[in-house]
Coordinates of C-alpha atoms in Angstrom, one line a residue:
M1 CA 132.3 78.8 182.1
T2 CA 131.1 77.4 178.5
R3 CA 128.5 79.4 177.4
Q4 CA 126.5 78.3 175.1
I5 CA 124.5 80.5 171.9
F6 CA 121.6 79.9 170.9
Y7 CA 120.7 81.1 167.4
N8 CA 116.9 81.5 166.8
G9 CA 115.6 81.9 162.9
S10 CA 115.0 85.9 162.4
F11 CA 118.7 85.9 163.7
I12 CA 120.3 83.6 160.9
K13 CA 118.0 85.5 157.9
A14 CA 119.2 88.4 159.0
Y15 CA 123.6 86.4 158.8
I16 CA 122.2 85.5 155.3
R17 CA 120.8 88.8 153.9
L18 CA 123.9 90.4 155.1
F19 CA 126.6 88.1 153.4
F20 CA 124.4 88.7 150.4
L21 CA 124.8 91.8 150.3
C22 CA 128.2 92.5 151.1
V23 CA 130.3 89.7 149.5
I24 CA 127.3 88.0 146.7
L25 CA 126.0 90.6 145.0
P26 CA 129.2 92.7 144.9
V27 CA 130.9 89.5 142.9
I28 CA 127.5 89.2 140.4
L29 CA 127.8 93.4 139.7
L30 CA 131.5 93.0 139.2
G31 CA 131.4 89.6 137.4
G32 CA 128.7 91.7 134.8
C33 CA 130.7 94.7 134.2
G34 CA 132.2 95.0 130.1
R35 CA 129.6 91.3 129.3
K36 CA 127.8 92.0 126.5
P37 CA 124.2 90.8 126.8
V38 CA 123.0 87.6 126.1
S39 CA 120.3 87.3 122.6
L40 CA 118.3 84.6 122.3
E41 CA 118.6 84.2 118.4
T42 CA 115.2 82.0 117.4
T43 CA 115.7 80.8 113.1
D44 CA 113.2 80.2 111.6
E45 CA 114.0 77.6 108.7
M46 CA 112.5 78.5 105.2
F47 CA 112.1 76.0 102.7
E48 CA 112.6 76.3 98.6
Q49 CA 111.4 73.5 95.3
T50 CA 112.2 75.6 91.6
Q51 CA 109.5 74.5 89.2
D52 CA 110.5 75.3 85.5
N53 CA 108.1 76.1 82.9
A54 CA 105.6 76.5 85.9
E55 CA 102.7 78.2 84.0
I56 CA 101.3 80.4 87.3
Y57 CA 97.6 82.9 86.4
V58 CA 97.7 87.0 88.2
F59 CA 96.0 90.2 87.7
M60 CA 97.7 93.4 88.5
F61 CA 94.9 95.8 90.6
E62 CA 96.3 99.6 91.3
D63 CA 99.4 98.9 89.9
R64 CA 100.6 96.1 91.4
I65 CA 100.6 92.3 90.3
Y66 CA 98.9 90.0 92.1
T67 CA 98.3 86.3 92.2
V68 CA 95.0 84.9 91.3
D69 CA 94.7 81.8 93.6
T70 CA 96.3 83.6 97.1
I71 CA 96.4 86.8 95.9
D72 CA 99.9 87.1 97.0
E73 CA 101.7 89.7 96.1
I74 CA 104.8 89.5 93.8
S75 CA 107.6 90.6 91.5
T76 CA 108.5 90.0 87.5
A77 CA 109.9 92.2 85.2
A78 CA 107.4 91.2 82.8
G79 CA 104.7 94.0 84.2
E80 CA 106.2 96.1 82.1
S81 CA 103.9 94.5 79.9
M82 CA 100.9 94.4 82.5
K83 CA 98.2 97.0 82.5
N84 CA 95.7 97.5 85.2
G85 CA 92.4 95.5 85.2
G86 CA 94.8 92.7 83.1
F87 CA 95.0 88.9 84.1
Y88 CA 97.7 87.4 82.7
K89 CA 99.6 83.3 82.5
L90 CA 102.8 83.3 82.7
T91 CA 105.2 80.6 82.0
A92 CA 108.3 80.9 84.1
D93 CA 110.5 79.7 86.5
V94 CA 109.9 79.9 90.3
T95 CA 110.7 79.3 93.4
Y96 CA 108.1 78.7 95.9
L97 CA 109.0 79.4 99.3
N98 CA 107.7 77.9 103.0
G99 CA 108.3 79.1 106.8
G100 CA 111.1 81.5 107.5
V101 CA 110.5 84.3 109.5
A102 CA 107.4 85.6 106.8
G103 CA 105.9 82.0 107.5
Y104 CA 105.8 81.5 103.5
V105 CA 103.5 78.9 101.9
N106 CA 104.0 78.0 98.8
Y107 CA 104.7 81.8 97.4
P108 CA 106.1 81.7 94.4
K109 CA 109.3 84.3 93.4
I110 CA 109.5 84.8 89.5
K111 CA 112.1 84.0 88.2
R112 CA 113.0 84.2 84.4
V113 CA 109.6 84.2 82.3
S114 CA 109.3 82.1 79.9
K115 CA 105.9 83.3 77.9
C116 CA 102.7 86.0 79.0
E117 CA 99.7 85.9 77.4
E118 CA 96.9 87.8 79.0
I119 CA 93.4 86.0 79.5
S120 CA 89.9 86.5 80.5
P121 CA 89.6 86.3 84.0
L122 CA 85.6 83.9 83.3
E123 CA 88.2 81.2 82.0
L124 CA 89.3 81.2 85.2
D125 CA 87.8 77.6 88.1
L126 CA 87.0 80.7 90.3
P127 CA 83.9 80.2 92.5
D128 CA 81.1 81.5 92.6
I129 CA 80.1 84.8 94.7
T130 CA 79.1 84.4 99.1
K131 CA 79.8 86.3 102.5
K132 CA 81.9 83.1 103.5
R133 CA 84.6 83.4 100.5
Y134 CA 87.2 85.9 99.4
G135 CA 90.3 86.4 97.4
L136 CA 88.5 86.1 93.4
C137 CA 84.4 84.9 93.0
K138 CA 83.0 85.8 89.8
I139 CA 79.6 87.2 89.8
G140 CA 77.4 86.4 87.4
D141 CA 73.9 86.6 86.7
Y142 CA 73.9 88.3 90.6
A143 CA 74.9 91.9 89.6
D144 CA 77.1 94.2 87.7
G145 CA 79.9 92.9 87.1
D146 CA 81.4 90.1 86.7
I147 CA 85.0 89.6 89.0
F148 CA 84.7 90.8 92.4
L149 CA 88.0 90.8 94.6
N150 CA 87.7 91.1 98.7
E151 CA 90.9 90.2 99.9
Y152 CA 92.7 92.4 103.5
G153 CA 90.9 95.9 102.4
K154 CA 91.4 95.7 98.4
I155 CA 87.6 95.6 97.4
A156 CA 87.4 95.8 93.8
V157 CA 84.3 94.9 90.7
W158 CA 85.9 94.5 87.2
Q159 CA 83.4 94.1 84.0
D160 CA 84.7 94.2 80.4
G161 CA 88.9 94.8 81.8
A162 CA 88.6 96.8 84.4
W163 CA 88.0 97.6 87.6
I164 CA 84.7 99.4 87.6
Y165 CA 84.3 100.1 91.3
R166 CA 86.5 100.3 94.5
Y167 CA 85.6 99.9 97.6
E168 CA 86.8 100.9 100.8
K169 CA 84.8 99.2 103.6
E170 CA 82.8 96.8 104.5
Y171 CA 79.8 95.7 107.3
D172 CA 77.5 93.0 107.6
G173 CA 74.4 93.7 106.1
E174 CA 70.7 92.4 106.9
D175 CA 70.3 88.7 106.0
G176 CA 74.0 87.8 106.3
T177 CA 74.5 90.0 103.5
L178 CA 78.1 91.9 103.3
I179 CA 77.9 95.6 102.3
C180 CA 81.4 96.3 101.1
C181 CA 80.7 100.5 100.3
L182 CA 83.0 103.7 99.7
R183 CA 83.7 105.9 103.2
D184 CA 81.0 108.5 103.0
V185 CA 78.0 106.6 101.6
P186 CA 75.7 106.7 104.8
E187 CA 73.6 103.5 105.5
D188 CA 70.8 105.2 104.8
T189 CA 71.3 105.1 101.4
I190 CA 72.5 102.2 100.4
N191 CA 69.6 99.9 102.6
A192 CA 67.0 102.6 99.6
G193 CA 69.0 101.1 96.8
V194 CA 68.7 97.5 98.1
R195 CA 64.8 98.2 99.0
D196 CA 64.7 99.0 95.3
G197 CA 66.3 95.9 94.2
V198 CA 70.2 98.4 93.1
L199 CA 72.5 95.3 94.0
S200 CA 75.9 96.5 92.6
C201 CA 77.2 100.6 91.7
R202 CA 79.7 102.4 92.3
E203 CA 78.6 103.7 95.6
Y204 CA 78.1 100.1 97.0
F205 CA 77.9 96.4 96.4
V206 CA 76.0 93.8 98.0
V207 CA 77.6 90.5 98.4
P208 CA 74.4 88.0 99.1
P209 CA 74.6 85.6 102.4
H210 CA 76.4 82.0 101.6
D211 CA 74.7 79.6 100.6
S212 CA 74.8 76.5 104.2
G213 CA 74.2 73.8 101.8
D214 CA 77.9 74.7 100.2
A215 CA 80.8 72.9 102.1
S216 CA 83.2 74.6 99.5
G217 CA 82.4 78.2 101.4
G218 CA 82.3 76.9 105.6
D219 CA 81.0 77.9 108.2

């Protein structure tokens, strides 16, 4: 007599699980012994463009050199002749970097400098100061000082060849202004000074609100 055996779903699943544990898994584990882990590498292409005798504008702040337009920190042997608070026009061979792991955007790598000329930042085409603008701005008749710097924690006021005020923090003030100040100055002190018409001093600087009619500031 022939016996017929019927397998239900649970039996089949149990058999497959046992087969995997006893046969397949040891093969996987043994096959992996001694193998180096797979490393996935990503590469970002770097683009370079060299320009000879290029003119680039820079300034020195706290013993570091920055470009005027993008406030990128750069390195150049010409820095030995620069001073804090100085603005300069360099004539140099420059390689502009774009892309790469660092994500450069027209970053100037200075090579040979043929000329380093000190200039006045008032001669540069800088925008007027408003809350929505960062980098270097002209203060004009708004408050004490000639040039205002606010970029990546570098907050200062320039006048007559020197950074006369430096600030450590900023926060939104009343009426759309931006308050830049020393870390330990109470807001009550600042508010009292503003009520008296003091917009710029050693303790704080009140950046005017953005002019909605000026498209260059943009929201």
